[in-house]
Amino acid sequence: MVAHPQPCLFSIEMNSITFQENTRSCIGCLRDSLKAMLGRFKGKVMEIAKQTKKIGEDDPRRIVHAIKVGLALTFVSLFYYIRPLYDGFGQAGMWAILTVVVVFEFTVGGTLSKSINRGCATLIAGALGVGAEYLANLCGEGQAFVLGVLVFILAAIATFTRFFPKVKQRYDYGVTIFILTFSLVAVSGSQATTNLQIAYQRLSTILIGGATCMIISIFICPVWAGQDLHNLITGNVEKLATFLEGFGGELFSSPGDESSVVQCKDDKEKSYLQIYKSVLNSKATEESLANFAWWEIGHGGFKFHHPWKQYLKIGVLVRDCACHIEVLSRCINTKPQVASEFQLKIQSTCKNMSIECSKGLKELSFAVKNMTFPSPAAKIHIQNSAATADGFKNILENSSLSTKTDLQEVMPVLVTASILIDIIRCVEEISVSVDELSQKARFRKPIKSLEKQQQLLHRGIVKPVNDHVVLEIRETGGDSVDNKKLRSGVVKPVDGISGGNDHINDKDQRDVGGLSTGEQKSSSV
Amino acid sequence: MVAHPQPCLFSIEMNSITFQENTRSCIGCLRDSLKAMLGRFKGKVMEIAKQTKKIGEDDPRRIVHAIKVGLALTFVSLFYYIRPLYDGFGQAGMWAILTVVVVFEFTVGGTLSKSINRGCATLIAGALGVGAEYLANLCGEGQAFVLGVLVFILAAIATFTRFFPKVKQRYDYGVTIFILTFSLVAVSGSQATTNLQIAYQRLSTILIGGATCMIISIFICPVWAGQDLHNLITGNVEKLATFLEGFGGELFSSPGDESSVVQCKDDKEKSYLQIYKSVLNSKATEESLANFAWWEIGHGGFKFHHPWKQYLKIGVLVRDCACHIEVLSRCINTKPQVASEFQLKIQSTCKNMSIECSKGLKELSFAVKNMTFPSPAAKIHIQNSAATADGFKNILENSSLSTKTDLQEVMPVLVTASILIDIIRCVEEISVSVDELSQKARFRKPIKSLEKQQQLLHRGIVKPVNDHVVLEIRETGGDSVDNKKLRSGVVKPVDGISGGNDHINDKDQRDVGGLSTGEQKSSSV
């Protein structure tokens, strides 16, 4: 038996009961939907919190930037808070706030660019505006008409200049402010009498606003666009190297290896397959950073007018290389099940080319990162890869295909090899461009410092704790551990490339020898 | 005998003569350098004039835009000129000018986005600012401190939200204006008494400024971001088609052909080799256009909330394809001097793949351009190219290489074929994506209109002048003339692809038959 809730007290008829039940179910419905809404709201809040955390963690400088903007804004608000200043500047105080809000950018270069643009444009447009007002006054009755025509002409011309690439690139904000200030000064002149005083007030508050931004931007945890561009380019070169390393190392591992490690490698493989993708889309970021960097004063190792354009040139070549890698990455799925001797031969050649290219790129990236000339090892790795490419032609010449179906099986490796040869050409171009950069930017020569360090090492002045990294990279790029193991016999070379590899190591060792005795100085230029 | 100018009258001694000569040479120098300067100045002016002409000719809408901005600015200047309005709005009139200068963008979407952002942000921030002021008033003496803290917190939080991709993408300007307005309202409140009146004045002038921009932007020669995005994407697809057409048609022309036409082709070849390059770098433009298009009201064939995101998806695939084309373009230099039979066979296969892909892409581009579903011909061309790719595998299986050196010679064509096969995959993906777009955007079905047109044609209602274009493209893409010639026997197929080509034409003809009787409707979905 089920006890009926509130039986027959308020609900005498069936209709009433239905109504009550309806109401109850309605309330239940409402409660449910409220709960669901609350749940969704909670979920949304949690999601936002999570995203906020991620954005902050990805680049903690963003949090600092937000605080800096708050600080600058609070500071210029003094113009309003403190009565004496307010009395002095009047309503013009708001221009300081406006300037801070609009001018403060994430990077120092951005802030400088906008501040300087704003300052100069205000000055020029203010002067022109006063002139326009004077001209209009001469016309007596037609004053308003003359001013209107002048505003129209100047606004139209200035707007059109924004389509000039150079103006767009560097002075876009300045032109906006020019139009704004000219219109304001010219037009307000037709009403206000104390025009010069207003101009003075406005200009000084804008200067104070701009100066506040510049000082806070430069002296409190500065974010230099130049440094960011530098890091972006070195990072991109390294990404290419990482792909080629992964490609060379994992794609052509012999089938025996693969079965045992394929599962734990899956994630890693995916990451190196994805890592170069961002390189393809970095053009816009690079260009805006280079633009901002142009405005920046000297900082770190970068002087005023560091050759930022050269970074863009390297960026173009790096993207070209990434394009080839994009096509190359399709070849991963075309791995044959059972490889013939000929295929294995070409595979090992490909592995060699890929790994050597990767090492060369790592050397280049390391050199740019540390602002030194590329070490001779970089050239040697690239030369090795080119030599391997030549060797590939020999293999082709000396090979004879046994059966009819060979060609179809062989094709994937041939295509891979061909694209890798193209990539080598790209890497050579990148190398030339990095050389140019190191000359233009007057990077340090790495040899002397290494020499010095090694001399100190021999004398026992420096303990060999920190030089590990340096020596490691001078020798064989980022892959030294494997090679050391190879040399010491811990890991045996898997496929038939031991000869080639030893050869490379020999070269490397000779190279290091050359470095320590200073014999190969010329090759680093 | 040479008459000395002004002999011995003013210059009695040698020194004096030297001095005079020095002065004269100095003046000459000055004159020369002045001339040179004037020449340089003239050159510079000419250069700027040339550039101005080019920028205007490249896109005449730029000139119109400049005039529109001038117009809007002159219009809102009425706030200052006409005294009654000036008295009513006071200094707030400048906000109308400021709004116009900052808000007026090249595209309607850009202007709408900024206007709406500005309006909403001003409203919300104004209300919050008044609230903050009220809160601060409650605190009595600590008023300034409370306001400072509030401004700091809100500015910092709002600045940080700008790093959220979605906020950055759509509301970046709104956030800037939010910070600005909040600071101005909250802070000016501590001094001004008639705060609400100021807020009302400011808001109304901003609304008038924004409305002026929106109206002029929409009704005087509007530049729709959506239309631009639409054109950009169709243009990019067409560029790929142009490359593939050029590549297929010119690269693998038989050596006999080549010698006679190689020189006059040089320029043309260069242009099709360069034309796809811009596709690689169109990402930033596409994204900003899609962003602006999101804000636009319905226009032309585009409704409000047209699936602009789908255009971006197509854009990604098109860039992927362009990447492959970039690699493919390297293969042009690897043309063999004397081609073996096997090479010729593969070459003609490559030519077929390239041309069919090109036709398929042209059909797709044509369909998107005219906002119709892709015609069945597009699918058929792509299927043909895929079938040719399968045929390529057969050629490989059935081939036997005769000599040892064959492999090296054959490699370039193998690589070309392999990349072309990848490109076919890209084109297939593009085709799927275009299908999705036509469904999402509810494009017209081309069949019925064609059917109708043909019925009208049979009845003699429409004269067959304009349908030429439609029929031409329905049949065989942009290359119909050649195919018609082929069918009528005017041009004989050069290489061994006549069978395949006839097959294609048969298919096409069947397809057109199907179209006119309405049998193949399902294939267009």
GROMACS .gro file of N, CA, C and O in nm, chain A residues 227-242 275-276 278-279 282 286 318 361 365-366 368-369:
model
  112
  227GLN      N    1   6.347   3.988  -2.898
  227GLN     CA    2   6.382   3.862  -2.833
  227GLN      C    3   6.282   3.754  -2.872
  227GLN      O    4   6.319   3.639  -2.899
  228ASP      N    5   6.154   3.791  -2.876
  228ASP     CA    6   6.050   3.694  -2.914
  228ASP      C    7   6.070   3.645  -3.057
  228ASP      O    8   6.056   3.525  -3.084
  229LEU      N    9   6.104   3.739  -3.147
  229LEU     CA   10   6.127   3.700  -3.287
  229LEU      C   11   6.246   3.605  -3.295
  229LEU      O   12   6.240   3.501  -3.362
  230HIS      N   13   6.352   3.643  -3.223
  230HIS     CA   14   6.473   3.560  -3.216
  230HIS      C   15   6.437   3.419  -3.169
  230HIS      O   16   6.475   3.319  -3.231
  231ASN      N   17   6.359   3.411  -3.061
  231ASN     CA   18   6.321   3.280  -3.008
  231ASN      C   19   6.231   3.204  -3.105
  231ASN      O   20   6.243   3.082  -3.120
  232LEU      N   21   6.141   3.277  -3.170
  232LEU     CA   22   6.048   3.212  -3.263
  232LEU      C   23   6.125   3.146  -3.376
  232LEU      O   24   6.100   3.030  -3.411
  233ILE      N   25   6.222   3.221  -3.432
  233ILE     CA   26   6.296   3.167  -3.546
  233ILE      C   27   6.381   3.048  -3.504
  233ILE      O   28   6.379   2.942  -3.569
  234THR      N   29   6.453   3.062  -3.393
  234THR     CA   30   6.535   2.949  -3.349
  234THR      C   31   6.445   2.830  -3.316
  234THR      O   32   6.479   2.715  -3.347
  235GLY      N   33   6.331   2.858  -3.255
  235GLY     CA   34   6.237   2.751  -3.222
  235GLY      C   35   6.188   2.680  -3.347
  235GLY      O   36   6.180   2.557  -3.351
  236ASN      N   37   6.158   2.758  -3.451
  236ASN     CA   38   6.109   2.698  -3.574
  236ASN      C   39   6.214   2.610  -3.641
  236ASN      O   40   6.184   2.502  -3.690
  237VAL      N   41   6.339   2.660  -3.642
  237VAL     CA   42   6.447   2.579  -3.699
  237VAL      C   43   6.460   2.449  -3.621
  237VAL      O   44   6.475   2.340  -3.677
  238GLU      N   45   6.447   2.461  -3.489
  238GLU     CA   46   6.459   2.341  -3.405
  238GLU      C   47   6.344   2.243  -3.430
  238GLU      O   48   6.364   2.122  -3.426
  239LYS      N   49   6.226   2.299  -3.457
  239LYS     CA   50   6.112   2.211  -3.485
  239LYS      C   51   6.136   2.126  -3.610
  239LYS      O   52   6.105   2.008  -3.613
  240LEU      N   53   6.193   2.192  -3.712
  240LEU     CA   54   6.225   2.116  -3.834
  240LEU      C   55   6.324   2.005  -3.800
  240LEU      O   56   6.309   1.891  -3.845
  241ALA      N   57   6.424   2.042  -3.719
  241ALA     CA   58   6.526   1.944  -3.680
  241ALA      C   59   6.460   1.828  -3.605
  241ALA      O   60   6.492   1.711  -3.630
  242THR      N   61   6.368   1.860  -3.516
  242THR     CA   62   6.302   1.755  -3.438
  242THR      C   63   6.225   1.661  -3.529
  242THR      O   64   6.228   1.540  -3.511
  275ILE      N   65   5.455   1.874  -3.471
  275ILE     CA   66   5.530   1.988  -3.419
  275ILE      C   67   5.566   2.092  -3.526
  275ILE      O   68   5.572   2.212  -3.498
  276TYR      N   69   5.584   2.047  -3.650
  276TYR     CA   70   5.628   2.142  -3.755
  276TYR      C   71   5.511   2.222  -3.810
  276TYR      O   72   5.529   2.321  -3.880
  278SER      N   73   5.299   2.424  -3.686
  278SER     CA   74   5.290   2.564  -3.646
  278SER      C   75   5.387   2.651  -3.727
  278SER      O   76   5.365   2.771  -3.744
  279VAL      N   77   5.494   2.588  -3.776
  279VAL     CA   78   5.593   2.664  -3.854
  279VAL      C   79   5.529   2.721  -3.980
  279VAL      O   80   5.555   2.835  -4.020
  282SER      N   81   5.348   3.068  -3.925
  282SER     CA   82   5.409   3.168  -3.836
  282SER      C   83   5.440   3.300  -3.906
  282SER      O   84   5.496   3.391  -3.845
  286GLU      N   85   5.569   3.648  -3.726
  286GLU     CA   86   5.706   3.692  -3.752
  286GLU      C   87   5.709   3.836  -3.801
  286GLU      O   88   5.790   3.917  -3.754
  318VAL      N   89   6.263   2.876  -4.385
  318VAL     CA   90   6.219   2.773  -4.290
  318VAL      C   91   6.079   2.725  -4.328
  318VAL      O   92   6.050   2.605  -4.323
  361LEU      N   93   7.063   2.140  -3.872
  361LEU     CA   94   6.965   2.241  -3.832
  361LEU      C   95   6.978   2.272  -3.682
  361LEU      O   96   6.966   2.386  -3.640
  365SER      N   97   7.038   2.630  -3.524
  365SER     CA   98   6.947   2.684  -3.424
  365SER      C   99   7.023   2.720  -3.297
  365SER      O  100   7.003   2.827  -3.238
  366PHE      N  101   7.115   2.631  -3.258
  366PHE     CA  102   7.195   2.654  -3.138
  366PHE      C  103   7.280   2.781  -3.154
  366PHE      O  104   7.290   2.863  -3.064
  368VAL      N  105   7.228   3.044  -3.357
  368VAL     CA  106   7.147   3.166  -3.354
  368VAL      C  107   7.101   3.194  -3.211
  368VAL      O  108   7.106   3.307  -3.164
  369LYS      N  109   7.059   3.088  -3.144
  369LYS     CA  110   7.009   3.104  -3.007
  369LYS      C  111   7.115   3.169  -2.918
  369LYS      O  112   7.085   3.258  -2.839
   0.00000   0.00000   0.00000
